[in-house]
mmCIF file of C-alpha atoms in Angstrom:
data_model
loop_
_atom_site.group_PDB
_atom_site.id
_atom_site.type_symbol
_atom_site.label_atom_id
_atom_site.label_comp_id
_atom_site.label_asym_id
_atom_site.label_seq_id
_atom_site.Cartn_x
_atom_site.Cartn_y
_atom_site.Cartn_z
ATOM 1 C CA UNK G 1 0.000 0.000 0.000
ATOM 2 C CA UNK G 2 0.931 3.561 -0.522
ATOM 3 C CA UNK G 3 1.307 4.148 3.018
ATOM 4 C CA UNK G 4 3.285 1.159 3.651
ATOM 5 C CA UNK G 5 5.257 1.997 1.469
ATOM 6 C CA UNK G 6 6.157 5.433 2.697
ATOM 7 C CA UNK G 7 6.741 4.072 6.226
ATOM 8 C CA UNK G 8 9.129 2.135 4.745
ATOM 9 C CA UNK G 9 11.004 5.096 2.874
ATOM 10 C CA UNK G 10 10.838 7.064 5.883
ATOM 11 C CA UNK G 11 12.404 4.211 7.846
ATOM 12 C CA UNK G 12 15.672 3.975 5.436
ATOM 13 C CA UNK G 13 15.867 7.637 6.132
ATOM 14 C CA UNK G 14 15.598 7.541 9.887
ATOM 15 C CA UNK G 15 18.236 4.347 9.558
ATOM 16 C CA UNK G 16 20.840 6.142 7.132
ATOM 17 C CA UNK G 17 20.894 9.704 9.669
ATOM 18 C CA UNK G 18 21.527 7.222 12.929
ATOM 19 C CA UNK G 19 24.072 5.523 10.542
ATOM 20 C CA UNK G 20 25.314 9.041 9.685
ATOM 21 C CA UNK G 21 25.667 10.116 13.150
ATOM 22 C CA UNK G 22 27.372 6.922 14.671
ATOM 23 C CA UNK G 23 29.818 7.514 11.939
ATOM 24 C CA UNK G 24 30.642 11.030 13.043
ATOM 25 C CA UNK G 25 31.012 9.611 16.744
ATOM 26 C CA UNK G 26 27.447 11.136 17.992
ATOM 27 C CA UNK G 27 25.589 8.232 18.814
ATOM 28 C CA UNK G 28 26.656 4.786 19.587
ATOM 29 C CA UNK G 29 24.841 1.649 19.629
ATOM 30 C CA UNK G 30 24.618 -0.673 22.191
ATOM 31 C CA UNK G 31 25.602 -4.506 21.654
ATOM 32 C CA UNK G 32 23.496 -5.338 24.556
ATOM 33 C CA UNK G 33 20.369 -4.286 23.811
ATOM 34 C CA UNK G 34 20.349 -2.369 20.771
ATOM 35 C CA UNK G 35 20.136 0.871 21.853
ATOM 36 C CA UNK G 36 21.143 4.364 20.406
ATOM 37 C CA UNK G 37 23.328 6.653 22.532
ATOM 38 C CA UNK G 38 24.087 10.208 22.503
ATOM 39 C CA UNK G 39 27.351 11.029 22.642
ATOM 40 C CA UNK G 40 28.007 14.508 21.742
ATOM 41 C CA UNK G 41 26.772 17.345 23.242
ATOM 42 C CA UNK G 42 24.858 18.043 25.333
ATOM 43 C CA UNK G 43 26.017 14.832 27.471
ATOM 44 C CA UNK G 44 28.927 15.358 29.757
ATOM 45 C CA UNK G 45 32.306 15.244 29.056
ATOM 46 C CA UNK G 46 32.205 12.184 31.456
ATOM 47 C CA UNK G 47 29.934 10.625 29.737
ATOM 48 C CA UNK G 48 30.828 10.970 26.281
ATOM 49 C CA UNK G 49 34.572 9.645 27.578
ATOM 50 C CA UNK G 50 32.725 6.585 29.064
ATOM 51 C CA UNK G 51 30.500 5.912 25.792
ATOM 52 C CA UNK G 52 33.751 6.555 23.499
ATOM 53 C CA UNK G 53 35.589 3.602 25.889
ATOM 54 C CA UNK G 54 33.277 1.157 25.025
ATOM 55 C CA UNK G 55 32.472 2.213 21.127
ATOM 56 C CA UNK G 56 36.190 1.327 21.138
ATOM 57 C CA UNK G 57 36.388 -1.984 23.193
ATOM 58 C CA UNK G 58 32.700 -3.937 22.330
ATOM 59 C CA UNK G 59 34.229 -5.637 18.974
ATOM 60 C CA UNK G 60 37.027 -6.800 21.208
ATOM 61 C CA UNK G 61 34.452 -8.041 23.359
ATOM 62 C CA UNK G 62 32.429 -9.342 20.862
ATOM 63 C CA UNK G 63 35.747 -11.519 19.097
ATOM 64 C CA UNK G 64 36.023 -12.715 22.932
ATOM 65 C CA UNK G 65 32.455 -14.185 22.498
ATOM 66 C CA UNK G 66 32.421 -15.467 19.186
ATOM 67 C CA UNK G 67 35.501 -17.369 19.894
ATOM 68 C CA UNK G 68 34.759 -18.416 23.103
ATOM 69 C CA UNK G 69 30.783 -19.478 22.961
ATOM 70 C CA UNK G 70 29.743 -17.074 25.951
ATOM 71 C CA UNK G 71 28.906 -13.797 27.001
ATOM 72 C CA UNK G 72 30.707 -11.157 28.172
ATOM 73 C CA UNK G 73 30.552 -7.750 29.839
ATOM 74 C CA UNK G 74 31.970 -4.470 30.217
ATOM 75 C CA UNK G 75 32.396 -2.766 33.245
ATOM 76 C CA UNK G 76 33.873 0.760 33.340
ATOM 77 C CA UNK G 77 33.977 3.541 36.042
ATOM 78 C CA UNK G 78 31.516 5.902 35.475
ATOM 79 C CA UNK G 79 31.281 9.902 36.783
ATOM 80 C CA UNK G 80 30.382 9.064 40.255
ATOM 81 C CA UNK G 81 33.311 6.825 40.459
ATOM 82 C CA UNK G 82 30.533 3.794 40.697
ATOM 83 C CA UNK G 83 31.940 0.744 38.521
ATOM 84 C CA UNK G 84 28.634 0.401 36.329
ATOM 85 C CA UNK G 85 28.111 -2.555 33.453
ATOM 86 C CA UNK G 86 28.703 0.309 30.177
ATOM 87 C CA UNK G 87 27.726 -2.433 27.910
ATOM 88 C CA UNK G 88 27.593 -6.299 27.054
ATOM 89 C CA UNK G 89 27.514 -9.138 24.107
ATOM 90 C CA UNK G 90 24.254 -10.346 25.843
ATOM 91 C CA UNK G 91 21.468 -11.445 23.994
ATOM 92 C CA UNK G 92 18.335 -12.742 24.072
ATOM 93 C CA UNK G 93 19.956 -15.091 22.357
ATOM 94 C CA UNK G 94 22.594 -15.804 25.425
ATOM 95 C CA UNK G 95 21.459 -17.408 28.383
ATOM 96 C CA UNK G 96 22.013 -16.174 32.009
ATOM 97 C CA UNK G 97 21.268 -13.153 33.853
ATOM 98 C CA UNK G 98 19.981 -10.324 33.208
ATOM 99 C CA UNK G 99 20.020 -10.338 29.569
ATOM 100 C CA UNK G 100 19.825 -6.598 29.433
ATOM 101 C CA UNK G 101 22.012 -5.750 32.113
ATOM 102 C CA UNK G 102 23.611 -2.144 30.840
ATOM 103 C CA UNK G 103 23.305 0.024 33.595
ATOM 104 C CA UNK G 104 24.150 -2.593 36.701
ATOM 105 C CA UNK G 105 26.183 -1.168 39.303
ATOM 106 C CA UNK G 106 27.731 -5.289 40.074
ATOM 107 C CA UNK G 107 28.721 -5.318 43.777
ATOM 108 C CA UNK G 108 32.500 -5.209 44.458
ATOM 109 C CA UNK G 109 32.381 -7.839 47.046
ATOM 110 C CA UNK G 110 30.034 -9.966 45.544
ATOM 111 C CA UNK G 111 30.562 -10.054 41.593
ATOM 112 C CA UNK G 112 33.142 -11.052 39.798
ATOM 113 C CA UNK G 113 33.445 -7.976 37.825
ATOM 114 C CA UNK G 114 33.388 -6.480 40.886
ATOM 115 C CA UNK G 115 36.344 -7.798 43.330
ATOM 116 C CA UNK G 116 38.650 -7.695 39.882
ATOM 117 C CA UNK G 117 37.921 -4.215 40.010
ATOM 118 C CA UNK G 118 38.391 -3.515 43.574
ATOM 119 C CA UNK G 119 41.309 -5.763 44.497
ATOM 120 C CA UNK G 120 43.317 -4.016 41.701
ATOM 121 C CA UNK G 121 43.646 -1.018 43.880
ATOM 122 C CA UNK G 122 45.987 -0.834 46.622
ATOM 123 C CA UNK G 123 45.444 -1.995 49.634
ATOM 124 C CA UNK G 124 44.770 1.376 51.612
ATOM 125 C CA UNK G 125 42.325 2.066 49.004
ATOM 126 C CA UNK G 126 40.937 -1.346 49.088
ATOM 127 C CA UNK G 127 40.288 -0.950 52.523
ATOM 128 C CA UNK G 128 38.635 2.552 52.199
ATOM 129 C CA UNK G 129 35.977 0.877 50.034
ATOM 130 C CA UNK G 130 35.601 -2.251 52.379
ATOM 131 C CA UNK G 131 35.148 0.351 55.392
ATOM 132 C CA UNK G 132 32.313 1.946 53.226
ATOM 133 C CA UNK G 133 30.350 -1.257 52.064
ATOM 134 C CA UNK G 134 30.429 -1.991 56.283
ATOM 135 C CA UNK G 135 29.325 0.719 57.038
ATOM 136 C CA UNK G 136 25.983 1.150 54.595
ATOM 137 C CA UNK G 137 26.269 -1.484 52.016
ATOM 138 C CA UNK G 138 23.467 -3.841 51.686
ATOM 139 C CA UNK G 139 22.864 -6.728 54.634
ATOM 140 C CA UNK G 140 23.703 -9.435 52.135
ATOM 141 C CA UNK G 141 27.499 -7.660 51.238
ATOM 142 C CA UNK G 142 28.021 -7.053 54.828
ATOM 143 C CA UNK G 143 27.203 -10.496 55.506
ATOM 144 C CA UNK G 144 29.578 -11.907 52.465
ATOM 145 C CA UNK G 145 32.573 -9.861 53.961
ATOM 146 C CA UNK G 146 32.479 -11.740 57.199
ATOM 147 C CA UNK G 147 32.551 -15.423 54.845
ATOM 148 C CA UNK G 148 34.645 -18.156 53.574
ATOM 149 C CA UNK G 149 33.986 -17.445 50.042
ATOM 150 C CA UNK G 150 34.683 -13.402 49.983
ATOM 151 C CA UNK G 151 38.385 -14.915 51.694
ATOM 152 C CA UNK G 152 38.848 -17.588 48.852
ATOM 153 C CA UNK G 153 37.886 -15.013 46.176
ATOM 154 C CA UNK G 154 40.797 -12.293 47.982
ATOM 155 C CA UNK G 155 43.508 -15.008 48.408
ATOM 156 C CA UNK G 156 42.616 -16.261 44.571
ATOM 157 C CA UNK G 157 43.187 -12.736 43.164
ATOM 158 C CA UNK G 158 45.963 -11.585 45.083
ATOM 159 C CA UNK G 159 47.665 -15.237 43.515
ATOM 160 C CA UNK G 160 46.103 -15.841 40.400
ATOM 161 C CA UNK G 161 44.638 -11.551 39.091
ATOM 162 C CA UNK G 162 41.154 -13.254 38.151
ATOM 163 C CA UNK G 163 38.373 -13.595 40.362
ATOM 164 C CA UNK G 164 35.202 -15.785 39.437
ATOM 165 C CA UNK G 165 31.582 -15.292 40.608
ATOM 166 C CA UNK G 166 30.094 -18.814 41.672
ATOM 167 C CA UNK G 167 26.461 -19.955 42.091
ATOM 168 C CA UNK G 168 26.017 -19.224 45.438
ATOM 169 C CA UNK G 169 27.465 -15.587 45.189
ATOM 170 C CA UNK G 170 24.025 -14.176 44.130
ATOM 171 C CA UNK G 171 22.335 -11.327 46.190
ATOM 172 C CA UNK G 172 18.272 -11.337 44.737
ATOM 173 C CA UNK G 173 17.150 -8.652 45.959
ATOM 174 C CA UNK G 174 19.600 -6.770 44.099
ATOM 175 C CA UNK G 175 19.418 -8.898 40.683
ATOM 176 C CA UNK G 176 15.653 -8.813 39.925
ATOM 177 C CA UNK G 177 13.975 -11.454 37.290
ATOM 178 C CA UNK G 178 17.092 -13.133 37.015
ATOM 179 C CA UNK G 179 18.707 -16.570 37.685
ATOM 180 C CA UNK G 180 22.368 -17.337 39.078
ATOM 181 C CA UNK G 181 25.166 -17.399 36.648
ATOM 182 C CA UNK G 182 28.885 -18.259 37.361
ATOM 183 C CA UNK G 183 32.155 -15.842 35.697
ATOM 184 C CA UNK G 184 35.358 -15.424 35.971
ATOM 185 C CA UNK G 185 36.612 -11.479 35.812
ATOM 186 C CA UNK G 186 40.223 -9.428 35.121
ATOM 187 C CA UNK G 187 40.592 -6.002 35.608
ATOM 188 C CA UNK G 188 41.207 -3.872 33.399
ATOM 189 C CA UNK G 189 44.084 -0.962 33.505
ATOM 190 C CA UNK G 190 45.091 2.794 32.408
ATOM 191 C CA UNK G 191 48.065 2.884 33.401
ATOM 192 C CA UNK G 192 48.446 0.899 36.882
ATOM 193 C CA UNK G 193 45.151 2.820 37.720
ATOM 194 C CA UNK G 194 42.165 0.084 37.747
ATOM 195 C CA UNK G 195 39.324 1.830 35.339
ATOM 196 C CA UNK G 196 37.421 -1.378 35.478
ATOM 197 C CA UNK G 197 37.227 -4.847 34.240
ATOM 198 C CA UNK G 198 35.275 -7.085 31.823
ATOM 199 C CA UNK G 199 34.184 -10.987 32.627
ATOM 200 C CA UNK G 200 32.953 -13.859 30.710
ATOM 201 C CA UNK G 201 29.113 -15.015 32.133
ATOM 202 C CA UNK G 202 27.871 -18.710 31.724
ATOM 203 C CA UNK G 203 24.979 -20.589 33.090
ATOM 204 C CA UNK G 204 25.722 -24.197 32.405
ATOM 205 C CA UNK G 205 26.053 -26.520 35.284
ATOM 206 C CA UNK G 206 28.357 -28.989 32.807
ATOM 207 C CA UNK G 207 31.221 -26.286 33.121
ATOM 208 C CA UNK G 208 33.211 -25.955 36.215
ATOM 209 C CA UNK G 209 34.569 -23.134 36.883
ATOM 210 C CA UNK G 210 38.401 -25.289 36.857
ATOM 211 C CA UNK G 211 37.168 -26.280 33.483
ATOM 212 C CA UNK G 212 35.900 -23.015 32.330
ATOM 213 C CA UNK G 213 38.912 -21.630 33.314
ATOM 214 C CA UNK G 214 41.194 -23.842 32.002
ATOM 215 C CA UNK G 215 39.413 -23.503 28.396
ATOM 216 C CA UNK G 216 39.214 -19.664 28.450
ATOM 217 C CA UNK G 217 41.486 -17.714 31.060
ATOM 218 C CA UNK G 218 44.143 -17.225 28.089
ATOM 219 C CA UNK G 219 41.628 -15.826 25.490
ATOM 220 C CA UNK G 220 39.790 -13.482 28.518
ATOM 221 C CA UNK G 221 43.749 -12.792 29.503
ATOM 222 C CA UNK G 222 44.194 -11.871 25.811
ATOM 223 C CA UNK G 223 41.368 -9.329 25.398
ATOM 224 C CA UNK G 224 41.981 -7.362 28.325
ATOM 225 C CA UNK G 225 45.909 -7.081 27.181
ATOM 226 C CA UNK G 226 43.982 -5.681 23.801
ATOM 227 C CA UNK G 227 41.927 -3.735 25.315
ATOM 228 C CA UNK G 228 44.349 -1.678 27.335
ATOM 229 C CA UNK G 229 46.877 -1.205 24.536
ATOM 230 C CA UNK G 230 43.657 0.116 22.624
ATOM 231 C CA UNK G 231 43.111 2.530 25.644
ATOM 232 C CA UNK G 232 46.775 3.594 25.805
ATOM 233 C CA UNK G 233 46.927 4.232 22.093
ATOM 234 C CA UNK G 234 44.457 6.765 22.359
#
């Protein structure tokens, strides 16, 4: 029909200015969940830095999936110093949690992404941030800090540089509609400064995390040792 046919004109317009303006670096799209982005003006410079990082480090991301099988995610410091998920190779396509999950702020004690993040500092500044999450985190972090598991997870990163997130480190009232997922997690660098840290996410009780490890450490190791030469290139 004529009008069908003009919706579909005025589509391939709408479709070639977003293609025009991700070009020129003023909107990115998300991998996540296909969203558009501002990221010129009027956004803050912040902002636009943050959204520039991952326009630059998703297709590494994206090789780490396609080579590996699973998902992965990004997680970057944002302008409140929060760590916050920027973006991910989630699908509905992937399994796990949270399929759309850009925007998380993962805890740093009981994520993953999280304690690679935070036990990249040093110590005095790793303690500042324990002090705080005693202090007013939420009941099921305070409760995590005074446990086995949050010791295993310090003593494995301070020998091995990778933490991993296991069934059982799950906090629901803080991950609504979703399901428990192990990963494994490496920071990632500027300098010696930790900016953040990505993680590959899988929900299959046939993997162990020895196993999962042992198949895909090198290739997560690999990406992040991309990713910050990327970084310090530009």
């Amino acid at each position: 029909s004529r009008s069908s046919a003009a919706s579909d004109v005025y589509k391939r317009q709408v479709l070639r200015c977003l293609t025009t303006f991700i070009e020129h670096g003023w909107l990115r799209r998300r991998v996540n969940d296909g969203r558009y982005i501002w990221c010129g003006v009027p956004n803050s410079k912040a902002e636009n830095q943050l959204e520039n990082m991952a326009d630059k480090v998703m297709p590494i991301l994206q090789h780490l999936s396609k080579v590996t099988g699973h998902a992965a995610d990004l997680a970057l410091v944002n302008q409140r110093a929060a760590l916050c998920i920027v973006d991910s190779t989630r699908t509905k396509a992937v399994g796990g949690v949270n399929l759309y999950i850009v925007g998380y702020h993962p805890s740093l004690v009981m994520t993953a992404l999280g304690r690679a993040f935070l036990l990249a500092h040093k110590a005095p500044l790793v303690d500042v941030k324990l002090r705080e999450i005693a202090h007013s985190g939420d009941l099921a972090e305070r409760n995590y800090m005074g446990s086995e598991r949050w010791l295993q997870e310090k003593q494995r990163f301070n020998k091995l540089g990778y933490s991993v997130r296991q069934y059982g480190d799950y906090i629901p009232q803080l991950l609504t509609d979703s399901v428990p997922s192990q990963a494994i997690a490496l920071p990632l660098l500027q300098g010696k400064q930790p900016i953040g840290a990505i993680n590959l996410v899988w929900d299959d009780k046939g993997f162990s995390i020895e196993q999962f490890v042992t198949l895909h450490l090198n290739q997560l190791n690999n990406s992040v040792e991309k990713i910050q030469q990327l970084l310090s290139d530009n």
